[in-house]
Amino acid sequence: MNSNDATPSNFIRNIVIEDLKTNKFGGRVMTRFPPEPNGYLHIGHAKSIFLNFGLAAEFGGVCNFRFDDTNPIKEDIEYVESIQADVHWLGFDWDDRLYYASDYFGQLYDYAVQLIKMGKAYVCSLSADEIREYRGTLTQPGKESPYRNRSAAENLDLFQRMRAGEFDDGTHVLRAKIDMASGNLNMRDPVLYRIRKSPPHHRTGAQWCIYPMYDYAHGLSDSIEGITHSICTMEYEDHRALYDWFLDVLGVYHPQQIEFARLNLTSTVMSKRKLLQLVQEGRVSGWYDPRMPTLAGLRRRGYPPEAIRNFCERIGVGKRESLVDMALLEYCIREVLNKEAPRVMAVLRPLRVVIENYPEGQVDYLEAINNPEDPSMGTRQVPFSRVLYLEQDDFMEHPPKKFYRLSPGREVRLRYGYFIRCVDVVKDPQTGEVVELHCTYDPETRGGGAPDGRQVKATLHWVSAAHAVPAEVRLYDRLLSKADPNDDPDDLGFKAFLNPNSLEVLKSCRVEPSLAEAAPGSRYQFERLGYFCVDSADSGKDALVFNRTVTLRDTWAKIQQAGTNPGGTGKS
Ligand code: ATP
Ligand code: MG
């Protein structure tokens, strides 16, 4: 055990420490991450991955990776592959401990036979609707199924024939025989097995036509693998009695289920079912659309895995439901990128600027710092010439009071370059739109200072028109325009809150020439604009494509100052 005292604790970590002290599991720590391969992983899963792999690593244990693949209707090999890639990308590894609940179908079947023989399970031939009706409600006890008292022999025969494919979907199920009057609805004779003749399972093919339900398969899979702490989200709290029941009745090894509050983030959704809808309805370009909260989307957006891990650490682990502000995640992204991302200059909405007194054909190479946070990242040479591009919104013909950037007659500094003064404005005679500026530069100000000590109030980024590389830049904003989509008194559904401006594509951007060969996935700070990364799917086909990862504005600091969101952790 190499428990690190600097690690912030949480109630689950405390349970593990206590169990190690009392030798509850023989000093072992074995957790698992059990995704169902029915969608891509999202940042909520990252919380679970970080917790499970993190605890195992901290206490010298291991974390198994297990696909909970018990429902072939919703599952797909595409998800099996993406999920593994995403966990690796996040920085975690399961060595040779990759398991599938479907590996245990034989053993789970044998356990079911055992339950039948013990009189603890029976084949029920009510329809799904009838079963629901008979279940009762929170205030009313359920009604016993007329099939509840079938003999063990009859149950065995029917269950074997279910397995052999003699019956159609929905005609029979296997149910546990527990208590139809239980205050816990999960204990009212829950279904253990149902018939599903198609589609074939992605691993077992047509070998099985009956499939175990999650509650049954999950705890027993934990038991088979020797898991010590089976960590899941709060909605399974009411299922724990059932988890325990199977293990106790069968008398097999008994892991401890522990529940924690799932991660919810503002302005997005965190359910695979809802994310799948967005994909299927074409509301996003796919699971890896950079607006999606999926790990594949965030990766493509440029989020570094380290930043996601830091975020998981910061939000902590508690039992109380909470909504974490997206601004905290973005804060964590900036924190890492600020250290790592090289600074470059790019102009998103170019305005042509001619430096009248700069000789035609001359090129000046100016030294630019790659990262002021990290001198070891060195410097580069940026070309300066007679025609430049500046950002359109860095110029105003009639500036209001607090606008300090370029305007007619005013002088500003060009980053790493010279002072320039605007002497003329060229407009489109038809539209009146400003299409070009004429400026003069002061050769004495090379490097950014004036020998006579005169000051300017703004420093602008720019690129040299002749040297700059064209690029497409995709600006992303919140997926939803409503912070808490569950606050939906009129029952509009989350799709009513989709932000129509979540993507803006700028096609005529210009980036400095050092980016010409930028590799897919590489991340940069575009000075004054934000952090951007080279799109890994589309860049390089026709043009360079950059995704805006996050702006430079730190809204999290403001939220904290206002004291409105204490980290949103719901720690308890
Ligand atoms: P979803 O609700 O998005 O469909 P799920 O719980 O059905 O998620 P699983 O594939 O079963 O998805 O999840 C694998 C593990 O990740 C489970 O242990 C689950 O509790 C955990 N998990 C899923 N969503 C979150 C979340 N938002 N926060 C923390 N853990 C989560
Ligand atoms: Mg699930």
Coordinates of C-alpha atoms and ligand atoms in Angstrom, one line a residue:
M1 CA 0.0 0.0 0.0
N2 CA 1.4 3.4 -0.9
S3 CA -1.4 5.6 0.2
N4 CA -0.4 9.2 -0.3
D5 CA -1.4 11.6 2.4
A6 CA -1.5 14.4 -0.1
T7 CA -4.4 12.8 -2.0
P8 CA -7.6 14.5 -1.2
S9 CA -9.8 12.0 0.5
N10 CA -13.4 11.1 -0.1
F11 CA -15.9 8.8 1.6
I12 CA -15.1 5.9 -0.7
R13 CA -11.4 6.2 -0.2
N14 CA -12.0 6.3 3.5
I15 CA -14.0 3.0 3.3
V16 CA -11.2 1.4 1.4
I17 CA -8.7 2.6 4.0
E18 CA -10.9 1.2 6.8
D19 CA -11.3 -2.1 5.0
L20 CA -7.6 -2.4 4.6
K21 CA -7.2 -1.8 8.3
T22 CA -9.7 -4.4 9.3
N23 CA -8.5 -6.8 6.6
K24 CA -12.0 -7.1 5.3
F25 CA -10.9 -8.5 1.9
G26 CA -7.6 -10.0 2.9
G27 CA -5.9 -6.7 2.3
R28 CA -6.9 -6.7 -1.4
V29 CA -8.3 -3.8 -3.4
M30 CA -9.9 -4.8 -6.7
T31 CA -12.2 -2.4 -8.4
R32 CA -13.7 -2.5 -11.9
F33 CA -15.0 -0.2 -14.5
P34 CA -18.0 -1.8 -16.1
P35 CA -19.3 0.2 -19.2
E36 CA -22.1 -1.2 -21.3
P37 CA -21.0 -1.0 -24.9
N38 CA -24.1 0.9 -26.0
G39 CA -22.6 4.3 -26.7
Y40 CA -19.4 6.3 -26.4
L41 CA -18.0 7.2 -23.0
H42 CA -18.7 10.7 -21.8
I43 CA -17.0 12.9 -19.2
G44 CA -19.3 11.4 -16.5
H45 CA -17.6 8.1 -17.2
A46 CA -14.3 9.8 -16.7
K47 CA -15.2 10.4 -13.1
S48 CA -15.9 6.7 -12.6
I49 CA -12.7 5.7 -14.5
F50 CA -10.6 8.1 -12.5
L51 CA -12.2 6.9 -9.2
N52 CA -11.9 3.2 -9.9
F53 CA -8.5 3.1 -11.5
G54 CA -7.2 5.7 -9.2
L55 CA -8.2 3.9 -6.0
A56 CA -6.7 0.6 -7.2
A57 CA -3.5 2.3 -8.1
E58 CA -3.3 4.2 -4.9
F59 CA -3.7 1.1 -2.7
G60 CA -1.6 -1.3 -4.7
G61 CA -4.6 -3.0 -6.1
V62 CA -6.0 -3.5 -9.6
C63 CA -8.9 -2.3 -11.6
N64 CA -10.6 -4.7 -14.0
F65 CA -12.1 -3.5 -17.2
R66 CA -15.4 -5.2 -17.9
F67 CA -17.9 -4.8 -20.6
D68 CA -21.4 -5.2 -19.3
D69 CA -22.6 -6.7 -22.5
T70 CA -25.9 -8.3 -21.6
N71 CA -28.2 -6.6 -24.1
P72 CA -27.3 -7.3 -27.7
I73 CA -30.1 -5.0 -29.0
K74 CA -28.3 -1.9 -28.0
E75 CA -24.7 -3.0 -28.1
D76 CA -22.2 -2.8 -30.8
I77 CA -18.6 -3.6 -31.6
E78 CA -18.0 0.1 -32.6
Y79 CA -18.6 1.0 -28.9
V80 CA -16.5 -1.8 -27.6
E81 CA -13.6 -0.4 -29.6
S82 CA -14.2 3.3 -28.9
I83 CA -14.6 2.7 -25.1
Q84 CA -11.2 1.0 -24.9
A85 CA -9.5 3.7 -26.9
D86 CA -11.0 6.4 -24.7
V87 CA -9.9 4.8 -21.4
H88 CA -6.4 4.4 -22.8
W89 CA -6.4 8.0 -23.9
L90 CA -7.5 9.1 -20.5
G91 CA -4.3 7.5 -19.2
F92 CA -5.5 4.3 -17.6
D93 CA -4.6 0.7 -18.4
W94 CA -6.1 -2.7 -17.4
D95 CA -3.1 -4.9 -18.5
D96 CA -4.6 -8.3 -19.3
R97 CA -7.7 -7.8 -17.2
L98 CA -10.2 -7.2 -20.0
Y99 CA -13.4 -9.0 -19.2
Y100 CA -16.9 -9.3 -20.6
A101 CA -20.0 -10.2 -18.7
S102 CA -20.8 -12.4 -21.7
D103 CA -17.8 -14.5 -20.7
Y104 CA -19.8 -15.5 -17.7
F105 CA -23.0 -16.5 -19.5
G106 CA -22.4 -20.2 -18.8
Q107 CA -21.7 -19.6 -15.1
L108 CA -24.6 -17.2 -14.7
Y109 CA -26.9 -19.8 -16.3
D110 CA -25.6 -22.4 -13.8
Y111 CA -26.3 -20.0 -10.9
A112 CA -29.8 -19.5 -12.2
V113 CA -30.4 -23.3 -12.3
Q114 CA -29.1 -23.4 -8.7
L115 CA -31.6 -20.7 -7.7
I116 CA -34.4 -22.6 -9.4
K117 CA -33.5 -25.8 -7.5
M118 CA -33.4 -23.8 -4.3
G119 CA -36.9 -22.6 -4.9
K120 CA -35.6 -19.1 -5.3
A121 CA -36.4 -18.5 -8.9
Y122 CA -39.3 -19.4 -11.2
V123 CA -40.3 -19.1 -14.8
C124 CA -43.1 -16.6 -15.2
S125 CA -45.3 -16.5 -18.2
L126 CA -47.0 -13.2 -17.7
S127 CA -46.5 -10.6 -20.4
A128 CA -44.2 -7.6 -19.8
D129 CA -47.3 -5.4 -19.3
E130 CA -48.8 -7.8 -16.8
I131 CA -45.6 -8.0 -14.9
R132 CA -45.5 -4.3 -14.6
E133 CA -49.1 -4.2 -13.5
Y134 CA -48.6 -6.9 -10.9
R135 CA -45.5 -5.1 -9.5
G136 CA -47.7 -2.5 -7.6
T137 CA -46.5 0.9 -6.7
L138 CA -44.5 2.6 -4.0
T139 CA -47.7 2.9 -2.0
Q140 CA -49.3 -0.4 -3.0
P141 CA -47.9 -3.9 -2.6
G142 CA -47.5 -6.0 -5.7
K143 CA -49.5 -9.1 -6.6
E144 CA -48.0 -12.5 -6.8
S145 CA -47.8 -14.0 -10.3
P146 CA -50.0 -17.0 -10.9
Y147 CA -46.9 -18.8 -12.0
R148 CA -45.0 -18.2 -8.8
N149 CA -45.6 -21.6 -7.4
R150 CA -44.5 -23.7 -10.3
S151 CA -42.5 -26.7 -9.0
A152 CA -38.7 -26.6 -9.3
A153 CA -38.9 -29.4 -11.8
E154 CA -41.4 -27.5 -14.0
N155 CA -39.3 -24.4 -13.8
L156 CA -36.1 -26.3 -14.7
D157 CA -37.8 -27.8 -17.7
L158 CA -39.1 -24.5 -18.9
F159 CA -35.9 -22.6 -18.3
Q160 CA -33.9 -25.2 -20.2
R161 CA -36.4 -24.9 -23.1
M162 CA -36.2 -21.1 -22.9
R163 CA -32.5 -21.5 -23.4
A164 CA -32.9 -24.1 -26.2
G165 CA -34.9 -21.6 -28.2
E166 CA -38.3 -23.3 -28.0
F167 CA -40.2 -20.1 -27.0
D168 CA -40.6 -16.7 -28.6
D169 CA -39.4 -13.4 -27.2
G170 CA -41.6 -12.2 -24.4
T171 CA -43.4 -15.4 -23.7
H172 CA -41.5 -16.4 -20.5
V173 CA -39.0 -14.8 -18.2
L174 CA -37.1 -16.2 -15.2
R175 CA -37.8 -14.3 -12.0
A176 CA -36.3 -14.3 -8.6
K177 CA -38.8 -15.4 -5.9
I178 CA -38.3 -12.7 -3.2
D179 CA -41.2 -10.6 -1.9
M180 CA -44.0 -9.0 -3.9
A181 CA -44.9 -6.9 -0.8
S182 CA -41.4 -5.5 -0.3
G183 CA -41.1 -1.8 0.2
N184 CA -38.3 -1.9 -2.3
L185 CA -39.7 -2.4 -5.7
N186 CA -36.5 -4.0 -6.9
M187 CA -37.2 -6.9 -4.6
R188 CA -40.6 -7.7 -6.0
D189 CA -39.6 -10.8 -7.9
P190 CA -37.2 -9.1 -10.3
V191 CA -36.7 -10.6 -13.8
L192 CA -33.4 -12.4 -14.1
Y193 CA -33.5 -13.6 -17.7
R194 CA -35.5 -12.8 -20.8
I195 CA -35.7 -14.3 -24.2
R196 CA -34.0 -12.3 -27.0
K197 CA -33.7 -14.4 -30.2
S198 CA -32.1 -11.6 -32.2
P199 CA -29.9 -9.8 -33.0
P200 CA -26.8 -12.0 -32.5
H201 CA -24.6 -10.9 -29.6
H202 CA -21.3 -9.2 -30.7
R203 CA -19.3 -11.9 -28.9
T204 CA -21.4 -15.0 -28.4
G205 CA -23.3 -14.8 -31.7
A206 CA -26.4 -17.0 -31.7
Q207 CA -25.1 -19.2 -28.9
W208 CA -27.6 -17.7 -26.4
C209 CA -31.2 -16.7 -26.9
I210 CA -31.7 -15.8 -23.2
Y211 CA -29.9 -12.9 -21.6
P212 CA -29.4 -12.0 -18.0
M213 CA -30.6 -8.7 -16.6
Y214 CA -28.2 -6.2 -15.4
D215 CA -28.9 -6.6 -11.7
Y216 CA -28.4 -10.3 -11.8
A217 CA -25.4 -10.3 -14.1
H218 CA -23.6 -7.4 -12.5
G219 CA -23.1 -8.5 -8.9
L220 CA -22.3 -12.1 -9.9
S221 CA -19.7 -10.9 -12.4
D222 CA -18.2 -8.8 -9.6
S223 CA -18.2 -11.9 -7.4
I224 CA -16.7 -14.2 -10.1
E225 CA -13.8 -11.7 -10.6
G226 CA -13.2 -11.2 -6.9
I227 CA -14.0 -7.5 -6.9
T228 CA -13.7 -5.9 -3.5
H229 CA -15.4 -2.6 -3.9
S230 CA -18.1 -2.4 -6.6
I231 CA -18.5 1.3 -7.1
C232 CA -21.5 2.6 -8.9
T233 CA -23.8 5.7 -9.2
M234 CA -26.6 6.6 -6.7
E235 CA -29.4 5.3 -8.9
Y236 CA -28.3 1.8 -7.9
E237 CA -28.6 2.5 -4.2
D238 CA -32.1 0.9 -4.2
H239 CA -30.7 -2.1 -6.1
R240 CA -28.1 -2.9 -3.5
A241 CA -30.5 -5.1 -1.5
L242 CA -30.9 -7.2 -4.7
Y243 CA -27.1 -7.2 -5.3
D244 CA -26.7 -8.6 -1.8
W245 CA -29.6 -11.0 -2.1
F246 CA -28.2 -12.9 -5.1
L247 CA -24.8 -13.2 -3.5
D248 CA -26.1 -14.2 -0.1
V249 CA -28.7 -16.8 -1.4
L250 CA -26.1 -18.4 -3.6
G251 CA -23.5 -18.2 -0.9
V252 CA -20.8 -16.9 -3.1
Y253 CA -18.0 -14.4 -2.6
H254 CA -19.5 -11.0 -1.7
P255 CA -18.0 -7.7 -2.9
Q256 CA -19.3 -4.5 -1.3
Q257 CA -21.4 -2.2 -3.5
I258 CA -20.8 1.5 -2.8
E259 CA -22.8 4.3 -4.5
F260 CA -21.6 7.9 -5.3
A261 CA -23.3 10.8 -7.1
R262 CA -22.9 10.9 -10.8
L263 CA -21.3 13.9 -12.5
N264 CA -23.7 16.4 -14.1
L265 CA -22.3 19.4 -16.0
T266 CA -24.0 22.6 -17.0
S267 CA -25.2 23.2 -20.5
T268 CA -24.9 19.6 -21.7
V269 CA -26.4 16.2 -21.3
M270 CA -24.8 13.2 -19.9
S271 CA -26.8 10.2 -20.8
K272 CA -25.8 7.9 -23.6
R273 CA -29.5 7.6 -24.5
K274 CA -29.8 11.3 -25.1
L275 CA -26.4 11.6 -26.8
L276 CA -27.4 8.8 -29.1
Q277 CA -30.5 10.7 -30.1
L278 CA -28.4 13.7 -31.1
V279 CA -26.2 11.4 -33.2
Q280 CA -29.1 9.6 -34.8
E281 CA -31.0 12.7 -35.6
G282 CA -28.0 14.4 -37.1
R283 CA -28.0 17.2 -34.6
V284 CA -24.3 16.8 -34.3
S285 CA -21.8 15.3 -36.7
G286 CA -21.3 12.1 -34.6
W287 CA -20.3 10.8 -31.2
Y288 CA -17.0 12.6 -31.8
D289 CA -18.5 16.0 -32.6
P290 CA -16.4 18.4 -30.6
R291 CA -19.5 19.8 -29.0
M292 CA -20.3 16.5 -27.4
P293 CA -19.4 15.8 -23.8
T294 CA -18.0 12.4 -25.0
L295 CA -14.4 11.7 -24.5
A296 CA -14.0 11.3 -28.2
G297 CA -15.6 14.7 -28.7
L298 CA -13.5 16.4 -26.1
R299 CA -10.4 14.8 -27.5
R300 CA -11.1 16.1 -30.9
R301 CA -11.9 19.5 -29.4
G302 CA -8.4 19.6 -28.0
Y303 CA -9.0 18.8 -24.3
P304 CA -5.8 17.3 -22.8
P305 CA -6.4 14.0 -20.9
E306 CA -4.4 15.4 -18.0
A307 CA -6.8 18.3 -17.7
I308 CA -9.8 15.9 -17.5
R309 CA -8.0 14.0 -14.8
N310 CA -7.3 17.2 -12.8
F311 CA -11.0 18.0 -13.2
C312 CA -12.0 14.7 -11.8
E313 CA -9.7 15.2 -8.9
R314 CA -11.1 18.6 -8.2
I315 CA -14.8 17.8 -8.3
G316 CA -14.3 15.1 -5.7
V317 CA -16.6 12.3 -4.8
G318 CA -19.8 12.6 -2.8
K319 CA -23.3 11.2 -2.4
R320 CA -25.2 14.4 -3.1
E321 CA -26.5 15.1 -6.6
S322 CA -24.9 18.2 -8.0
L323 CA -24.5 20.2 -11.2
V324 CA -20.8 21.1 -11.8
D325 CA -20.3 24.3 -13.8
M326 CA -18.7 23.8 -17.2
A327 CA -16.5 26.8 -16.3
L328 CA -14.6 24.6 -13.9
L329 CA -13.8 22.1 -16.6
E330 CA -12.7 24.9 -18.9
Y331 CA -10.5 26.3 -16.1
C332 CA -8.8 22.9 -15.8
I333 CA -8.3 22.9 -19.6
R334 CA -6.7 26.3 -19.6
E335 CA -4.5 25.4 -16.7
V336 CA -2.8 22.6 -18.6
L337 CA -2.8 24.3 -22.0
N338 CA -1.3 27.5 -20.5
K339 CA 1.7 25.5 -19.5
E340 CA 1.9 23.4 -22.7
A341 CA 0.5 25.1 -25.7
P342 CA 2.9 27.1 -28.0
R343 CA 1.7 30.6 -28.7
V344 CA 1.1 31.5 -32.3
M345 CA -0.7 34.2 -34.2
A346 CA -3.8 33.6 -36.3
V347 CA -6.3 36.0 -37.7
L348 CA -9.8 34.7 -37.7
R349 CA -11.6 37.5 -39.6
P350 CA -8.9 39.1 -41.7
L351 CA -8.8 42.8 -42.5
R352 CA -6.1 43.7 -45.0
V353 CA -3.6 46.3 -43.9
V354 CA -1.0 48.0 -46.1
I355 CA 2.0 49.5 -44.4
E356 CA 2.6 52.4 -46.8
N357 CA 6.1 53.3 -45.7
Y358 CA 7.3 49.6 -45.6
P359 CA 9.3 48.7 -48.7
E360 CA 7.6 46.4 -51.2
G361 CA 9.2 43.0 -51.3
Q362 CA 11.1 43.4 -48.0
V363 CA 10.6 40.8 -45.3
D364 CA 11.7 41.3 -41.7
Y365 CA 11.9 38.3 -39.4
L366 CA 10.8 39.1 -35.9
E367 CA 11.6 36.9 -32.9
A368 CA 8.5 35.6 -31.1
I369 CA 8.4 33.8 -27.8
N370 CA 6.8 30.3 -28.1
N371 CA 5.6 30.2 -24.5
P372 CA 6.2 32.8 -21.9
E373 CA 5.3 30.2 -19.2
D374 CA 8.1 28.0 -20.4
P375 CA 11.3 29.5 -21.7
S376 CA 12.6 26.1 -22.7
M377 CA 10.1 26.1 -25.5
G378 CA 12.3 28.8 -27.2
T379 CA 11.5 31.3 -29.9
R380 CA 10.7 31.4 -33.6
Q381 CA 10.9 33.8 -36.4
V382 CA 7.7 35.4 -37.7
P383 CA 7.8 37.2 -41.0
F384 CA 6.7 40.8 -41.3
S385 CA 6.0 42.5 -44.6
R386 CA 4.2 45.4 -46.3
V387 CA 0.8 43.7 -46.4
L388 CA -0.6 42.3 -43.2
Y389 CA -3.9 40.9 -41.9
L390 CA -5.4 42.2 -38.7
E391 CA -8.5 41.0 -36.9
Q392 CA -11.6 42.9 -38.3
D393 CA -12.9 43.6 -34.8
D394 CA -9.6 45.2 -33.7
F395 CA -10.5 48.2 -35.8
M396 CA -13.3 50.7 -35.4
E397 CA -13.8 53.7 -37.6
H398 CA -15.7 55.5 -34.9
P399 CA -14.5 54.0 -31.7
P400 CA -16.5 54.4 -28.5
K401 CA -14.8 55.6 -25.4
K402 CA -13.2 52.4 -24.1
F403 CA -12.1 51.0 -27.4
Y404 CA -8.3 51.3 -27.4
R405 CA -7.5 49.3 -30.4
L406 CA -6.9 50.6 -33.9
S407 CA -8.9 53.5 -35.3
P408 CA -8.2 56.3 -37.8
G409 CA -5.2 58.4 -36.6
R410 CA -4.5 56.1 -33.7
E411 CA -1.2 54.2 -33.0
V412 CA -1.1 50.6 -31.7
R413 CA 1.6 48.0 -31.2
L414 CA 1.9 44.9 -33.3
R415 CA 2.8 41.9 -31.2
Y416 CA 6.6 41.3 -31.5
G417 CA 6.7 44.0 -34.2
Y418 CA 6.3 47.7 -34.6
F419 CA 4.0 50.5 -33.7
I420 CA 1.7 51.3 -36.6
R421 CA -0.7 54.2 -37.1
C422 CA -3.8 54.1 -39.2
V423 CA -3.7 56.9 -41.8
D424 CA -6.4 55.8 -44.2
V425 CA -9.5 53.7 -44.5
V426 CA -10.6 52.1 -47.8
K427 CA -14.2 51.2 -48.1
D428 CA -16.3 49.2 -50.6
P429 CA -18.0 51.9 -52.6
Q430 CA -21.2 49.8 -52.8
T431 CA -21.6 48.6 -49.2
G432 CA -19.5 51.1 -47.3
E433 CA -17.8 48.2 -45.6
V434 CA -14.2 48.7 -44.5
V435 CA -12.1 46.5 -46.8
E436 CA -8.5 47.8 -46.2
L437 CA -6.5 50.0 -43.9
H438 CA -3.5 52.0 -44.8
C439 CA -1.0 52.5 -42.0
T440 CA 2.5 53.7 -41.4
Y441 CA 5.0 52.0 -39.2
D442 CA 7.8 53.4 -37.0
P443 CA 11.0 51.5 -37.7
E444 CA 12.3 52.7 -34.3
T445 CA 9.8 50.6 -32.5
R446 CA 11.0 47.2 -33.6
G447 CA 10.5 44.8 -30.8
G448 CA 7.7 46.8 -29.3
G449 CA 9.0 49.8 -27.5
A450 CA 9.4 53.4 -28.6
P451 CA 12.8 55.1 -27.9
D452 CA 11.0 58.3 -27.1
G453 CA 9.0 56.6 -24.5
R454 CA 5.6 57.2 -26.0
Q455 CA 3.0 54.6 -25.1
V456 CA 0.2 52.8 -26.9
K457 CA -2.8 51.2 -25.3
A458 CA -3.2 48.1 -27.4
T459 CA -1.1 45.3 -28.7
L460 CA -2.7 43.4 -31.6
H461 CA -1.9 40.1 -33.3
W462 CA -1.4 39.9 -37.0
V463 CA 0.0 37.8 -39.8
S464 CA 1.9 38.7 -42.9
A465 CA -0.5 38.3 -45.9
A466 CA 2.2 36.9 -48.2
H467 CA 3.3 34.3 -45.7
A468 CA 0.2 33.4 -43.9
V469 CA -1.5 30.0 -44.4
P470 CA -5.2 29.8 -45.1
A471 CA -7.2 27.8 -42.5
E472 CA -10.7 27.0 -41.5
V473 CA -11.5 27.6 -37.8
R474 CA -14.5 26.1 -36.0
L475 CA -15.7 28.0 -33.0
Y476 CA -17.7 26.0 -30.5
D477 CA -20.0 27.1 -27.8
R478 CA -22.2 25.3 -25.3
L479 CA -24.2 22.4 -26.6
L480 CA -27.3 23.6 -24.7
S481 CA -28.3 27.2 -24.1
K482 CA -29.8 26.2 -20.7
A483 CA -27.4 25.5 -17.8
D484 CA -29.7 22.9 -16.2
P485 CA -31.7 21.1 -18.9
N486 CA -33.5 19.2 -16.1
D487 CA -35.1 22.4 -15.0
D488 CA -37.8 21.9 -17.5
P489 CA -41.2 22.7 -15.9
D490 CA -43.0 22.7 -19.3
D491 CA -41.5 19.3 -20.2
L492 CA -40.0 20.6 -23.4
G493 CA -37.2 18.0 -23.4
F494 CA -33.5 18.7 -23.6
K495 CA -33.5 19.1 -27.4
A496 CA -35.6 22.2 -27.0
F497 CA -32.5 23.8 -25.3
L498 CA -30.0 23.0 -28.1
N499 CA -27.9 26.0 -28.7
P500 CA -28.4 27.1 -32.3
N501 CA -25.1 28.9 -32.2
S502 CA -23.0 26.0 -30.8
L503 CA -20.9 25.9 -34.0
E504 CA -19.6 28.8 -36.1
V505 CA -17.4 27.9 -39.0
L506 CA -14.9 30.6 -40.3
K507 CA -13.5 29.7 -43.7
S508 CA -11.1 32.5 -44.5
C509 CA -8.8 32.6 -41.5
R510 CA -5.1 33.1 -41.9
V511 CA -2.5 31.5 -39.6
E512 CA 1.2 32.2 -39.3
P513 CA 3.4 30.1 -41.5
S514 CA 4.9 28.0 -38.7
L515 CA 1.5 26.2 -38.6
A516 CA 1.7 25.0 -42.2
E517 CA 2.8 21.5 -41.1
A518 CA 0.9 21.4 -37.8
A519 CA 0.1 17.8 -36.9
P520 CA -3.5 16.6 -36.4
G521 CA -4.4 16.9 -32.7
S522 CA -1.6 19.4 -31.9
R523 CA -2.7 22.3 -29.6
Y524 CA -1.8 26.0 -29.7
Q525 CA -2.8 29.2 -28.1
F526 CA -3.8 31.7 -30.8
E527 CA -2.7 34.8 -29.1
R528 CA -5.5 36.9 -27.7
L529 CA -8.1 34.4 -29.1
G530 CA -8.0 31.2 -27.2
Y531 CA -6.7 27.6 -27.4
F532 CA -7.1 25.7 -30.6
C533 CA -6.2 22.3 -31.9
V534 CA -5.7 20.9 -35.4
D535 CA -8.8 18.8 -36.2
S536 CA -7.9 15.2 -36.3
A537 CA -10.6 14.2 -38.8
D538 CA -10.8 16.9 -41.4
S539 CA -7.6 18.9 -41.3
G540 CA -5.2 18.6 -44.2
K541 CA -7.8 17.3 -46.7
D542 CA -8.4 20.6 -48.4
A543 CA -7.1 23.0 -45.8
L544 CA -5.9 23.3 -42.3
V545 CA -8.8 23.0 -39.9
F546 CA -8.6 24.2 -36.3
N547 CA -11.1 23.6 -33.5
R548 CA -11.4 26.2 -30.7
T549 CA -10.9 24.2 -27.6
V550 CA -11.6 27.1 -25.2
T551 CA -11.5 30.8 -25.1
L552 CA -9.0 32.7 -22.9
R553 CA -11.7 34.2 -20.7
D554 CA -11.7 32.6 -17.3
T555 CA -15.3 32.7 -16.2
W556 CA -14.6 30.2 -13.4
A557 CA -12.6 32.8 -11.5
K558 CA -15.5 35.2 -11.6
I559 CA -17.9 32.5 -10.4
Q560 CA -15.7 31.7 -7.5
Q561 CA -15.3 35.4 -6.6
A562 CA -19.0 35.7 -6.6
G563 CA -19.1 32.7 -4.3
T564 CA -22.0 31.2 -6.2
N565 CA -20.6 27.8 -6.8
P566 CA -18.3 26.2 -4.3
G567 CA -16.9 23.8 -6.8
G568 CA -20.3 22.2 -7.2
T569 CA -19.0 19.0 -5.7
G570 CA -21.8 18.0 -3.4
K571 CA -19.3 16.5 -1.1
S572 CA -20.9 15.0 1.9
Ligands
ATP1 P1 -25.6 6.7 -19.0 O1 -26.6 7.1 -18.0 O2 -24.8 7.8 -19.6 O3 -26.2 5.8 -20.1 P2 -24.6 4.4 -17.7 O4 -24.5 4.5 -16.2 O5 -25.8 3.7 -18.3 O6 -24.5 5.8 -18.3 P3 -22.6 2.5 -18.1 O7 -21.9 2.1 -19.3 O8 -23.4 1.5 -17.4 O9 -23.4 3.8 -18.4 O10 -21.5 3.1 -17.0 C1 -20.3 2.6 -16.7 C2 -19.9 3.2 -15.4 O11 -19.8 4.6 -15.4 C3 -20.9 2.8 -14.3 O12 -20.3 2.4 -13.1 C4 -21.6 4.1 -14.1 O13 -22.1 4.2 -12.8 C5 -20.6 5.1 -14.4 N1 -21.1 6.4 -14.8 C6 -22.0 6.6 -15.9 N2 -22.4 7.9 -16.0 C7 -21.7 8.5 -14.9 C8 -21.7 9.9 -14.5 N3 -22.4 10.9 -15.1 N4 -20.9 10.2 -13.5 C9 -20.2 9.3 -12.9 N5 -20.2 8.0 -13.2 C10 -20.9 7.6 -14.2
MG2 MG -25.9 1.6 -17.4

